[in-house]
PDB file of C-alpha atoms in Angstrom:
ATOM      1  CA  MET A 180      19.467  22.809   7.910  1.00 54.00           C
ATOM      2  CA  LYS A 181      19.971  19.205   9.030  1.00 59.00           C
ATOM      3  CA  SER A 182      18.175  17.900   5.938  1.00 57.00           C
ATOM      4  CA  LYS A 183      20.453  19.919   3.650  1.00 59.00           C
ATOM      5  CA  ILE A 184      23.528  18.531   5.379  1.00 57.00           C
ATOM      6  CA  PHE A 185      22.189  14.963   5.269  1.00 55.00           C
ATOM      7  CA  GLY A 186      21.181  15.302   1.618  1.00 56.00           C
ATOM      8  CA  SER A 187      24.575  16.700   0.687  1.00 56.00           C
ATOM      9  CA  LEU A 188      26.382  13.892   2.511  1.00 52.00           C
ATOM     10  CA  LEU A 189      24.167  11.253   0.887  1.00 53.00           C
ATOM     11  CA  LEU A 190      24.755  12.742  -2.565  1.00 55.00           C
ATOM     12  CA  LEU A 191      28.506  12.962  -1.938  1.00 51.00           C
ATOM     13  CA  LEU A 192      28.598   9.342  -0.753  1.00 54.00           C
ATOM     14  CA  LEU A 193      26.720   8.131  -3.811  1.00 55.00           C
ATOM     15  CA  CYS A 194      28.809  10.198  -6.221  1.00 56.00           C
ATOM     16  CA  THR A 195      32.134   9.036  -4.812  1.00 53.00           C
ATOM     17  CA  GLY A 196      31.012   5.425  -4.822  1.00 53.00           C
ATOM     18  CA  LEU A 197      29.600   5.662  -8.343  1.00 50.00           C
ATOM     19  CA  SER A 198      32.632   7.374  -9.842  1.00 52.00           C
ATOM     20  CA  LYS A 199      34.870   4.343  -9.311  1.00 55.00           C
ATOM     21  CA  ALA A 200      32.956   2.015 -11.616  1.00 60.00           C
ATOM     22  CA  GLN A 201      30.892   2.105 -14.786  1.00 79.00           C
ATOM     23  CA  PHE A 202      27.215   1.784 -13.976  1.00 78.00           C
ATOM     24  CA  THR A 203      24.216   1.245 -16.188  1.00 85.00           C
ATOM     25  CA  VAL A 204      21.432   3.697 -15.339  1.00 88.00           C
ATOM     26  CA  HIS A 205      17.758   2.741 -15.618  1.00 87.00           C
ATOM     27  CA  LYS A 206      14.774   5.051 -15.120  1.00 91.00           C
ATOM     28  CA  LEU A 207      11.860   3.859 -12.972  1.00 92.00           C
ATOM     29  CA  VAL A 208       8.354   5.182 -12.368  1.00 94.00           C
ATOM     30  CA  ASN A 209       7.384   4.813  -8.722  1.00 93.00           C
ATOM     31  CA  ALA A 210       3.933   4.543  -7.103  1.00 96.00           C
ATOM     32  CA  GLY A 211       3.147   3.409  -3.599  1.00 96.00           C
ATOM     33  CA  TYR A 212       1.726   3.838  -0.125  1.00 96.00           C
ATOM     34  CA  VAL A 213       3.418   5.419   2.900  1.00 94.00           C
ATOM     35  CA  TYR A 214       2.166   5.360   6.478  1.00 93.00           C
ATOM     36  CA  GLN A 215       3.608   8.199   8.545  1.00 89.00           C
ATOM     37  CA  ASN A 216       1.111   9.181  11.257  1.00 87.00           C
ATOM     38  CA  GLY A 217      -1.405   9.066   8.411  1.00 87.00           C
ATOM     39  CA  SER A 218      -1.880   7.496   5.021  1.00 91.00           C
ATOM     40  CA  PHE A 219      -0.182   8.952   1.965  1.00 94.00           C
ATOM     41  CA  GLY A 220      -0.062   7.960  -1.667  1.00 95.00           C
ATOM     42  CA  GLU A 221       3.333   8.282  -3.292  1.00 95.00           C
ATOM     43  CA  VAL A 222       4.183   9.102  -6.908  1.00 97.00           C
ATOM     44  CA  GLY A 223       7.587   9.855  -8.376  1.00 96.00           C
ATOM     45  CA  GLY A 224      10.584   8.592 -10.249  1.00 94.00           C
ATOM     46  CA  LYS A 225      13.844   6.847  -9.458  1.00 94.00           C
ATOM     47  CA  LEU A 226      17.191   6.221 -11.091  1.00 93.00           C
ATOM     48  CA  LEU A 227      18.652   2.738 -10.665  1.00 89.00           C
ATOM     49  CA  PHE A 228      22.447   2.388 -10.904  1.00 89.00           C
ATOM     50  CA  LEU A 229      23.483  -1.156 -11.817  1.00 83.00           C
ATOM     51  CA  LYS A 230      26.919  -2.690 -12.251  1.00 79.00           C
ATOM     52  CA  ASN A 231      26.026  -6.252 -11.307  1.00 72.00           C
ATOM     53  CA  ASP A 232      23.115  -7.855  -9.496  1.00 67.00           C
ATOM     54  CA  ASP A 233      24.862  -8.020  -6.122  1.00 75.00           C
ATOM     55  CA  PHE A 234      24.614  -4.313  -5.257  1.00 82.00           C
ATOM     56  CA  ILE A 235      22.081  -1.924  -6.740  1.00 86.00           C
ATOM     57  CA  PHE A 236      21.892   1.774  -5.904  1.00 90.00           C
ATOM     58  CA  ARG A 237      18.712   3.831  -6.333  1.00 92.00           C
ATOM     59  CA  VAL A 238      17.973   7.517  -5.854  1.00 95.00           C
ATOM     60  CA  GLY A 239      14.581   9.047  -6.335  1.00 95.00           C
ATOM     61  CA  ALA A 240      12.265  11.967  -5.844  1.00 95.00           C
ATOM     62  CA  GLY A 241       8.533  12.211  -5.618  1.00 95.00           C
ATOM     63  CA  ALA A 242       5.561  13.532  -3.717  1.00 95.00           C
ATOM     64  CA  LEU A 243       3.523  12.219  -0.810  1.00 93.00           C
ATOM     65  CA  LEU A 244      -0.169  13.089  -1.153  1.00 94.00           C
ATOM     66  CA  GLY A 245      -2.809  12.585   1.526  1.00 91.00           C
ATOM     67  CA  ALA A 246      -5.157  14.104   4.077  1.00 90.00           C
ATOM     68  CA  VAL A 247      -3.881  15.208   7.485  1.00 87.00           C
ATOM     69  CA  ASN A 248      -6.336  16.542  10.098  1.00 86.00           C
ATOM     70  CA  GLY A 249      -9.024  16.794   7.420  1.00 86.00           C
ATOM     71  CA  LYS A 250      -6.919  18.907   5.047  1.00 90.00           C
ATOM     72  CA  PHE A 251      -5.162  17.887   1.828  1.00 92.00           C
ATOM     73  CA  ALA A 252      -1.394  17.755   2.223  1.00 89.00           C
ATOM     74  CA  ALA A 253       1.497  17.281  -0.184  1.00 91.00           C
ATOM     75  CA  MET A 254       5.127  16.758   0.799  1.00 92.00           C
ATOM     76  CA  PRO A 255       8.136  16.499  -1.528  1.00 94.00           C
ATOM     77  CA  LYS A 256      10.307  13.468  -0.862  1.00 94.00           C
ATOM     78  CA  VAL A 257      13.850  12.408  -1.828  1.00 96.00           C
ATOM     79  CA  GLN A 258      15.253   8.999  -1.082  1.00 94.00           C
ATOM     80  CA  GLY A 259      18.256   6.791  -1.541  1.00 94.00           C
ATOM     81  CA  ASP A 260      18.369   2.995  -1.347  1.00 93.00           C
ATOM     82  CA  VAL A 261      20.941   0.246  -1.567  1.00 92.00           C
ATOM     83  CA  LEU A 262      19.701  -3.196  -2.613  1.00 90.00           C
ATOM     84  CA  VAL A 263      21.962  -6.109  -1.682  1.00 89.00           C
ATOM     85  CA  ASN A 264      21.792  -9.733  -2.724  1.00 83.00           C
ATOM     86  CA  PHE A 265      24.113 -12.120  -0.912  1.00 78.00           C
ATOM     87  CA  GLU A 266      24.157 -14.779  -3.657  1.00 74.00           C
ATOM     88  CA  ARG A 267      27.397 -14.276  -5.601  1.00 66.00           C
ATOM     89  CA  ASN A 268      27.771 -14.788  -9.360  1.00 61.00           C
ATOM     90  CA  VAL A 269      24.064 -15.367  -9.935  1.00 58.00           C
ATOM     91  CA  ASP A 270      22.787 -12.629 -12.220  1.00 55.00           C
ATOM     92  CA  LEU A 271      19.198 -11.922 -13.229  1.00 55.00           C
ATOM     93  CA  TYR A 272      17.666 -14.777 -11.237  1.00 61.00           C
ATOM     94  CA  HIS A 273      17.549 -12.977  -7.890  1.00 64.00           C
ATOM     95  CA  SER A 274      14.059 -13.033  -6.499  1.00 75.00           C
ATOM     96  CA  TYR A 275      14.656 -10.783  -3.488  1.00 83.00           C
ATOM     97  CA  TYR A 276      17.078  -8.132  -2.232  1.00 88.00           C
ATOM     98  CA  PHE A 277      17.796  -6.749   1.212  1.00 93.00           C
ATOM     99  CA  LEU A 278      16.924  -3.037   1.107  1.00 93.00           C
ATOM    100  CA  SER A 279      18.488  -0.312   3.224  1.00 95.00           C
ATOM    101  CA  GLY A 280      18.069   3.411   2.757  1.00 95.00           C
ATOM    102  CA  ALA A 281      16.617   6.691   3.922  1.00 95.00           C
ATOM    103  CA  GLU A 282      13.954   9.136   2.861  1.00 94.00           C
ATOM    104  CA  VAL A 283      13.828  12.848   3.562  1.00 94.00           C
ATOM    105  CA  THR A 284      10.819  15.155   3.300  1.00 92.00           C
ATOM    106  CA  THR A 285      10.322  18.712   4.429  1.00 90.00           C
ATOM    107  CA  LYS A 286       8.826  17.382   7.689  1.00 90.00           C
ATOM    108  CA  TYR A 287      10.862  14.275   8.615  1.00 91.00           C
ATOM    109  CA  ILE A 288      13.851  12.064   7.908  1.00 94.00           C
ATOM    110  CA  ALA A 289      13.384   8.283   8.063  1.00 94.00           C
ATOM    111  CA  PRO A 290      16.045   5.591   7.827  1.00 96.00           C
ATOM    112  CA  LYS A 291      14.501   2.320   6.634  1.00 96.00           C
ATOM    113  CA  VAL A 292      15.181  -1.362   6.023  1.00 97.00           C
ATOM    114  CA  GLY A 293      13.177  -3.945   4.153  1.00 96.00           C
ATOM    115  CA  VAL A 294      13.010  -6.322   1.247  1.00 95.00           C
ATOM    116  CA  SER A 295      12.577  -5.807  -2.485  1.00 91.00           C
ATOM    117  CA  PHE A 296      11.086  -8.539  -4.661  1.00 88.00           C
ATOM    118  CA  PHE A 297      12.737  -8.625  -8.097  1.00 81.00           C
ATOM    119  CA  GLY A 298      13.682  -4.974  -7.495  1.00 81.00           C
ATOM    120  CA  LEU A 299      10.108  -4.078  -8.477  1.00 88.00           C
ATOM    121  CA  LEU A 300       8.041  -4.364  -5.284  1.00 94.00           C
ATOM    122  CA  ASP A 301       9.500  -2.837  -2.114  1.00 94.00           C
ATOM    123  CA  LEU A 302       8.300  -3.486   1.438  1.00 96.00           C
ATOM    124  CA  SER A 303      10.164  -1.421   4.017  1.00 96.00           C
ATOM    125  CA  GLY A 304       9.821   0.152   7.414  1.00 96.00           C
ATOM    126  CA  GLY A 305      11.687   2.441   9.716  1.00 95.00           C
ATOM    127  CA  TYR A 306      11.330   5.266  12.184  1.00 95.00           C
ATOM    128  CA  ALA A 307      10.829   8.904  11.245  1.00 93.00           C
ATOM    129  CA  PHE A 308      12.523  11.736  13.086  1.00 93.00           C
ATOM    130  CA  PRO A 309      10.796  15.133  12.775  1.00 91.00           C
ATOM    131  CA  LEU A 310      12.446  18.125  11.134  1.00 89.00           C
ATOM    132  CA  GLY A 311      11.245  21.285  12.836  1.00 81.00           C
ATOM    133  CA  THR A 312       8.413  21.667  15.312  1.00 78.00           C
ATOM    134  CA  LYS A 313       5.456  22.662  13.120  1.00 81.00           C
ATOM    135  CA  GLY A 314       4.528  19.227  11.786  1.00 79.00           C
ATOM    136  CA  LEU A 315       2.063  18.900   8.915  1.00 83.00           C
ATOM    137  CA  ASN A 316      -1.327  20.611   9.331  1.00 78.00           C
ATOM    138  CA  GLY A 317      -0.724  20.548  13.093  1.00 78.00           C
ATOM    139  CA  LYS A 318       0.199  16.848  13.233  1.00 83.00           C
ATOM    140  CA  GLU A 319       3.705  15.801  14.268  1.00 85.00           C
ATOM    141  CA  MET A 320       5.460  13.608  11.704  1.00 86.00           C
ATOM    142  CA  LYS A 321       7.435  11.164  13.821  1.00 89.00           C
ATOM    143  CA  GLY A 322       7.247   7.493  14.673  1.00 91.00           C
ATOM    144  CA  LEU A 323       6.675   4.321  12.701  1.00 94.00           C
ATOM    145  CA  ASN A 324       7.215   4.648   8.951  1.00 94.00           C
ATOM    146  CA  ILE A 325       5.918   1.928   6.589  1.00 95.00           C
ATOM    147  CA  ASN A 326       6.427   1.922   2.804  1.00 95.00           C
ATOM    148  CA  VAL A 327       5.013  -0.241   0.019  1.00 96.00           C
ATOM    149  CA  ALA A 328       6.223   0.797  -3.434  1.00 95.00           C
ATOM    150  CA  LEU A 329       5.958  -0.479  -6.980  1.00 95.00           C
ATOM    151  CA  ASN A 330       8.891   0.479  -9.239  1.00 92.00           C
ATOM    152  CA  ILE A 331       8.200   0.049 -12.938  1.00 90.00           C
ATOM    153  CA  PRO A 332      11.078   0.458 -15.437  1.00 89.00           C
ATOM    154  CA  THR A 333      10.233   2.941 -18.189  1.00 87.00           C
ATOM    155  CA  VAL A 334      11.569   0.429 -20.743  1.00 80.00           C
ATOM    156  CA  LEU A 335       8.878  -2.013 -19.616  1.00 71.00           C
ATOM    157  CA  LEU A 336       6.197   0.672 -19.894  1.00 70.00           C
ATOM    158  CA  HIS A 337       7.393   1.559 -23.387  1.00 63.00           C
ATOM    159  CA  ASP A 338       7.295  -2.100 -24.481  1.00 68.00           C
ATOM    160  CA  LEU A 339       3.831  -2.661 -22.991  1.00 70.00           C
ATOM    161  CA  LEU A 340       2.362   0.412 -24.658  1.00 73.00           C
ATOM    162  CA  ASN A 341       3.710  -0.461 -28.140  1.00 72.00           C
TER     163      ASN A 341
END
């Protein structure tokens, strides 16, 4: 129930903020590693909303895949990020962004902060709060949350493959 409320509020916040300005939308393919009381591989996609290079909004969905207590486990994941660069009027030459966001799975919710290099490589961490009492394969999903993600624009993939 809490995850539905949080997801609805996050979506409402993004929609109201995005409706005031014209944004360019870019599609990204996402792959990465997540540590959450175990190691998980992450695959998915994201949408990047860009008006200028100072503030970038991203929303995404994917799956976390790994082994927990000797059993294969898969968790769906949704996330939202805001990338901020404090250098004004300098477009396209930003090498790093401050990253702030949250991710929600069926087992936990995790606010996070970090850094994104060129908007392509994300390094972030946070703390996960469990949703429910069952955990995943008997293991509680709370505590330190570490993310390393590579975000590849589909335009770049298309150009590389042709």
